[in-house]
Short mmCIF file of C-alpha atoms in Angstrom, two decimals:
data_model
loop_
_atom_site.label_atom_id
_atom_site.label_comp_id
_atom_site.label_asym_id
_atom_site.label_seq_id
_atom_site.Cartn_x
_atom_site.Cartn_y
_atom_site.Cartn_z
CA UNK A 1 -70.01 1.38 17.33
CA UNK A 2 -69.62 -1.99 14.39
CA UNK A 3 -67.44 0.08 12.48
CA UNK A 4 -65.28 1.64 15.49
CA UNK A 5 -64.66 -1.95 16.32
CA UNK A 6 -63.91 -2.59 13.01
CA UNK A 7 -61.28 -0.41 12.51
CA UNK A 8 -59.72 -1.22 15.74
CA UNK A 9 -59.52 -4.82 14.76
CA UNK A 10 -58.08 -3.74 11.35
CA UNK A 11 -55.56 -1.42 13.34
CA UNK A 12 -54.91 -4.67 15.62
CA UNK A 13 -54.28 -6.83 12.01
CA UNK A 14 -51.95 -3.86 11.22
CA UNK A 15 -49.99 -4.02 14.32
CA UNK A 16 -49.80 -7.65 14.33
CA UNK A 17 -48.98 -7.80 10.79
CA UNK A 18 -45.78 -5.31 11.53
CA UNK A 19 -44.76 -7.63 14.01
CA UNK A 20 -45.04 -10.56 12.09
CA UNK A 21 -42.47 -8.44 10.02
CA UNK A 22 -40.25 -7.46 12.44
CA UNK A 23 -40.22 -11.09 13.50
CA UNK A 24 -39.28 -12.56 10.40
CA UNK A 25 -36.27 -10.06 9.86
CA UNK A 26 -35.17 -11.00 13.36
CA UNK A 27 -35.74 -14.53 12.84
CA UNK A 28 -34.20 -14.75 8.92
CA UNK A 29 -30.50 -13.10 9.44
CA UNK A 30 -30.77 -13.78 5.83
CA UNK A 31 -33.45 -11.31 4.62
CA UNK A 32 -31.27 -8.54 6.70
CA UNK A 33 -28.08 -9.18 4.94
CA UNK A 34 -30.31 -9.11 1.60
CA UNK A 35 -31.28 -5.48 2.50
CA UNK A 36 -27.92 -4.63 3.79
CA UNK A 37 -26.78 -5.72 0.31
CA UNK A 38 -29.35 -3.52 -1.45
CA UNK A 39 -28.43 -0.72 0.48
CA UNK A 40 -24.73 -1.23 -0.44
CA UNK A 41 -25.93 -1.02 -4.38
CA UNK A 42 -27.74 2.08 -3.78
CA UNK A 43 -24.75 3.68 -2.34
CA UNK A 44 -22.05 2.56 -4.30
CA UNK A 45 -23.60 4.13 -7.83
CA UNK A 46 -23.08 7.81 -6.21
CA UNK A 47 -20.02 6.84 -4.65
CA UNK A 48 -18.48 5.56 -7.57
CA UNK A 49 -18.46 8.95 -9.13
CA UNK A 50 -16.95 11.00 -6.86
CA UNK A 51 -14.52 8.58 -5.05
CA UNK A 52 -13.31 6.62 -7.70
CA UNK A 53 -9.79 7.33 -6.96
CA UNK A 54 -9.90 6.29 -3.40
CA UNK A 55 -7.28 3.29 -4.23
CA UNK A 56 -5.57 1.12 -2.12
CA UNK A 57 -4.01 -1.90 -4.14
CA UNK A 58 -2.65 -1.21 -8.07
CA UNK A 59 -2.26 -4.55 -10.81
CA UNK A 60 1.36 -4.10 -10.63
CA UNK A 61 2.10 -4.37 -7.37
CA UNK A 62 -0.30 -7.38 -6.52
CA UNK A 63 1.58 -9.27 -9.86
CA UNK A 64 4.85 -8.56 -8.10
CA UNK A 65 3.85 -10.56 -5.28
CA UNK A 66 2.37 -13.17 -7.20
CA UNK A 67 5.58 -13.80 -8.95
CA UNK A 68 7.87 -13.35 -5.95
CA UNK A 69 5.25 -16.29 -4.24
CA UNK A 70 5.26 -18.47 -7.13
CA UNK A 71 9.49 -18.08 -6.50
CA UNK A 72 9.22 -18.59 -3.30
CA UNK A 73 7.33 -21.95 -3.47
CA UNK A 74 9.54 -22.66 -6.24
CA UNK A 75 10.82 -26.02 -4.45
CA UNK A 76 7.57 -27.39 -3.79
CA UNK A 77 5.07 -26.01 -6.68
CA UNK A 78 2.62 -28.45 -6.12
CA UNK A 79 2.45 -27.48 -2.36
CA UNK A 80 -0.65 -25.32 -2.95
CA UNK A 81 -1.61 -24.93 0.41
CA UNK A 82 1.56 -23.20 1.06
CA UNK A 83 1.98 -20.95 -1.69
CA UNK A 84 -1.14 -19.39 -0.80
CA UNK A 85 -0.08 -18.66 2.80
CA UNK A 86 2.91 -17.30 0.87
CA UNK A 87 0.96 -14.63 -0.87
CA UNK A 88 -1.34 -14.24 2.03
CA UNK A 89 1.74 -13.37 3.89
CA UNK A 90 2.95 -10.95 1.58
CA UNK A 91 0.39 -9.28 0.98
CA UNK A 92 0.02 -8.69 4.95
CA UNK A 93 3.52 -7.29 4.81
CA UNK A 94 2.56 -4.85 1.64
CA UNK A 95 -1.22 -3.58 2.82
CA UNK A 96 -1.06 -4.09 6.53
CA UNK A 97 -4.95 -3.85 7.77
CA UNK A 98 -6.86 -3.65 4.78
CA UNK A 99 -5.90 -7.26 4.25
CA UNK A 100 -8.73 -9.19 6.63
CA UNK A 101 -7.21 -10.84 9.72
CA UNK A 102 -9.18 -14.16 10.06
CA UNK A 103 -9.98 -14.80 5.63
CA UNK A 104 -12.55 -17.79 5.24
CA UNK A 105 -12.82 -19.90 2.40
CA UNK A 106 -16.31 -20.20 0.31
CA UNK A 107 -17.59 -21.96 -2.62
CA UNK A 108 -18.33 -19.32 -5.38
CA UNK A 109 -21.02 -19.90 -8.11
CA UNK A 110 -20.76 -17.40 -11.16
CA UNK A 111 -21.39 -17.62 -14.48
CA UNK A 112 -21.45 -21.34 -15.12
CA UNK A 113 -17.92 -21.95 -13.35
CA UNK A 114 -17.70 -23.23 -9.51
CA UNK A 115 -14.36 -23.10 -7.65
CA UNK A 116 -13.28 -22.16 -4.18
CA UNK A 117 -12.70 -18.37 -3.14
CA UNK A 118 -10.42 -16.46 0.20
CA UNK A 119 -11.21 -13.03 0.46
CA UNK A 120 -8.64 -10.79 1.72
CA UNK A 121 -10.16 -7.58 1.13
CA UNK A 122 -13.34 -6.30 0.09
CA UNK A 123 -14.61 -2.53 0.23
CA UNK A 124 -16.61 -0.45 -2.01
CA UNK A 125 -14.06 0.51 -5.04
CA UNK A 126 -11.55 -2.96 -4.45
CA UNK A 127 -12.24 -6.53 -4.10
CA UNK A 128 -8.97 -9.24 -3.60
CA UNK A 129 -9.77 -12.65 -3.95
CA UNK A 130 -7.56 -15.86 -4.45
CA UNK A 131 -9.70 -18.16 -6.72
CA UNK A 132 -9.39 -21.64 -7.88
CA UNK A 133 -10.21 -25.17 -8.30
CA UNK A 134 -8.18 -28.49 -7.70
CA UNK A 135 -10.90 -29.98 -10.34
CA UNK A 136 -11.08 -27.86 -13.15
CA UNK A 137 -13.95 -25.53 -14.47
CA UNK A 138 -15.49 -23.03 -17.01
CA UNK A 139 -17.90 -20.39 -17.72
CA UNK A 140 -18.48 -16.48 -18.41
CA UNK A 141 -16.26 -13.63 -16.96
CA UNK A 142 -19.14 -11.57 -16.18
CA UNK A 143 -19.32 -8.38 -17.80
CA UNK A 144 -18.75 -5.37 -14.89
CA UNK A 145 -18.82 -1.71 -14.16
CA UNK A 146 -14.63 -2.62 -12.90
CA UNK A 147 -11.36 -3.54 -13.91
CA UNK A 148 -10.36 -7.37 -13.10
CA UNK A 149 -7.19 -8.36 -12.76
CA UNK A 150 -6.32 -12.21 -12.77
CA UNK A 151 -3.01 -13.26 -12.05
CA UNK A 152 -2.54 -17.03 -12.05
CA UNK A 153 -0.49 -18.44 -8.84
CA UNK A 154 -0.44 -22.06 -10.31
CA UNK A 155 -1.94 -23.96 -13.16
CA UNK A 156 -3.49 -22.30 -16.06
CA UNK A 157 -6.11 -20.48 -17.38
CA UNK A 158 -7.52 -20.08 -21.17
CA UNK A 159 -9.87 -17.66 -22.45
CA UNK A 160 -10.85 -16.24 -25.89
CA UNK A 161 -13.57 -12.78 -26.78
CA UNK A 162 -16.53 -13.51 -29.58
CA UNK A 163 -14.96 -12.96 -32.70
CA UNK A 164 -11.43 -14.05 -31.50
CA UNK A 165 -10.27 -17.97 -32.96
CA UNK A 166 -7.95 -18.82 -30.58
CA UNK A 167 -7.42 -19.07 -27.48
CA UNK A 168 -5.59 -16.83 -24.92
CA UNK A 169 -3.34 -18.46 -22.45
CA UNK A 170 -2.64 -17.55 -19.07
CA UNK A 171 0.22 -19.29 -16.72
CA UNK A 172 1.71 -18.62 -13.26
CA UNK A 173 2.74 -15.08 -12.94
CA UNK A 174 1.24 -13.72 -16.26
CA UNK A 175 -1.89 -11.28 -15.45
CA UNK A 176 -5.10 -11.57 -17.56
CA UNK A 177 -7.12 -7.91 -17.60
CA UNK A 178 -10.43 -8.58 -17.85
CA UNK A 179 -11.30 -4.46 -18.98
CA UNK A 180 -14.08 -2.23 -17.75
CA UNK A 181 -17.16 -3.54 -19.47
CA UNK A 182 -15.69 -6.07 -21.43
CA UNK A 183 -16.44 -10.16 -21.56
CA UNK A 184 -15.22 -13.54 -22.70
CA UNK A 185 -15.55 -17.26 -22.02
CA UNK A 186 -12.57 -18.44 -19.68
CA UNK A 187 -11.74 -22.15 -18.68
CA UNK A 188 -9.20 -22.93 -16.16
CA UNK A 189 -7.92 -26.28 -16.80
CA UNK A 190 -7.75 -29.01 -14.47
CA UNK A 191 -6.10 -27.17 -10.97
CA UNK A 192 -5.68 -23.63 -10.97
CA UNK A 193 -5.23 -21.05 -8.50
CA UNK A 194 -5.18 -17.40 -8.81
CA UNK A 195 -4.78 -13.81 -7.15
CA UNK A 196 -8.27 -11.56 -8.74
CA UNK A 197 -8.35 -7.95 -7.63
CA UNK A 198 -10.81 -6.27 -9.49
CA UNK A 199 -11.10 -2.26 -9.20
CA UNK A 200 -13.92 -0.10 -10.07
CA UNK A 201 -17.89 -0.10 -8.81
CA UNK A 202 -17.85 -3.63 -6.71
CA UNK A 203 -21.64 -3.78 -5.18
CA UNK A 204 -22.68 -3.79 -8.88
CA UNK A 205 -20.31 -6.80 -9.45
CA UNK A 206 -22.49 -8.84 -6.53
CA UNK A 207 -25.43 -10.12 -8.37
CA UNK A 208 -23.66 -11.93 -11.11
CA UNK A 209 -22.21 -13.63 -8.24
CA UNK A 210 -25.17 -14.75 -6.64
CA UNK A 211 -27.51 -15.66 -9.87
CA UNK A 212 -26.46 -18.73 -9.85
CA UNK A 213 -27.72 -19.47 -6.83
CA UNK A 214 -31.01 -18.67 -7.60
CA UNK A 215 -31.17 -20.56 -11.08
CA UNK A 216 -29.08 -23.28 -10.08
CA UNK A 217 -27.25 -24.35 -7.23
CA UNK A 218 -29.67 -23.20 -4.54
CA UNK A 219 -26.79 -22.70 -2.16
CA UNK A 220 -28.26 -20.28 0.28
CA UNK A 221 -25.75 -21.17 2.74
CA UNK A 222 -23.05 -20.09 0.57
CA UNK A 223 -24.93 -16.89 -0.39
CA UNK A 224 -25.43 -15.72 3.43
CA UNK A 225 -21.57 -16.05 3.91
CA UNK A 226 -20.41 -14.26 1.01
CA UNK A 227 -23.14 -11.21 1.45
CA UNK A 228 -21.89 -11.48 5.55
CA UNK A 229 -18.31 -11.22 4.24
CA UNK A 230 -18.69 -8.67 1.78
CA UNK A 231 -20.88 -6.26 3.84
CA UNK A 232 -18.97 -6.87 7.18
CA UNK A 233 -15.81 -5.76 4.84
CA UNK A 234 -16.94 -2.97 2.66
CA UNK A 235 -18.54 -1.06 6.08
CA UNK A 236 -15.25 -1.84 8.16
CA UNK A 237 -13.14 -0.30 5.46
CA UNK A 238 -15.89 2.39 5.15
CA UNK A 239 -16.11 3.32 8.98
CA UNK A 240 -12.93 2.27 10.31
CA UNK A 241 -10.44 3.24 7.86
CA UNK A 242 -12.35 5.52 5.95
CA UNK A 243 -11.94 3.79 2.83
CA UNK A 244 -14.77 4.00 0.08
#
């Protein structure tokens, strides 16, 4: 009879300790998003290789735009603020729903550098970001399982591979290609602004982004929106549109 008793009490610690679990993931919208975002990683490494044609946006097209923004602004080019709505605009015009209705702006942590990021479109193959800082900032590209494309709006941007002695300059409407797999240091120098589209396996590209958190800025506020953003995204494109 002790040990039946027992082992209902340890069944009752078992079924209170589930709840306790359940609880917290109600309770911690945080931990949920963290799985969500595990989930997406999982995924994305067999969807990679068979969808990894399933493209939407191209480097030349999105460098068009830039430059016919950056002409369009030409009368006020320190009018920031409206040169993005410019591109914003545009690219409405070019991509119709994949670019997100109601974009938020978010600080982003990666690599050493901190700026400002909008993102307009985020799925499993495609990210498009515009990126910046009025202030000025530096670090490591990251080195990713995609293609990035960074194509300055305004201001400039400088960056240089190990082994290379000088430096690589970037201005408005010129495109920097940051290759599958490759790396550098980059420094964008006092206000710059710029259009990122990066192509390739994007869930692998997320925790770069968010080490810094962990190790440094302990900005778990920032982290929940952009894992909320990016998920939200990547399963809207995935479900409603059907794009990987």
């Amino acid at each position: 009879m002790a040990k039946a008793k027992k082992n209902s009490g340890d069944s009752n610690n078992a079924s209170k300790g589930g709840c306790c679990w359940k609880k917290c993931c109600c309770c911690c919208p945080f931990l949920k998003w963290m799985f969500i975002l595990v989930g997406l990683v999982v995924v994305s490494g067999s969807v990679y290789l068979y969808h990894h044609t399933d493209y939407v946006f191209d480097p030349e097209t999105l460098q068009r735009i830039a430059k016919e923004s950056i002409e369009a602004n030409k009368a006020t080019p320190d009018d920031v603020d409206r040169l993005v709505d410019i591109v914003v605009d545009k690219l409405r015009e070019e991509y119709g729903e994949h670019i997100v209705e109601h974009p938020e702006w978010m600080f982003n942590n990666a690599g050493g550098a901190m700026g400002a990021m909008l993102v307009l479109h985020c799925s499993f193959s495609e990210y498009i970001i515009i990126f910046g800082t009025p202030l000025g900032t530096e670090g490591h590209t990251g080195r990713f399982l995609a293609d990035d494309y960074f194509t300055i709006l305004h201001g400039e941007q400088w960056a240089f591979s190990a082994g290379n002695l000088t430096r690589e300059v970037y201005k408005p409407g010129d495109q920097h290609h940051l290759s599958f797999g490759e790396a550098k240091q980059y420094k964008m120098d006092d206000t710059c602004w710029a259009l990122e589209y990066a192509v390739g396996n994007i869930p692998s590209m997320l925790p770069f982004g968010f080490a810094d958190v962990f190790f440094s800025t302990l900005d778990f506020i920032t982290l929940y929106k952009t894992v909320r953003v990016s998920a939200v995204n990547m399963f809207s494109e995935l479900i409603l549109r059907g794009k990987i």
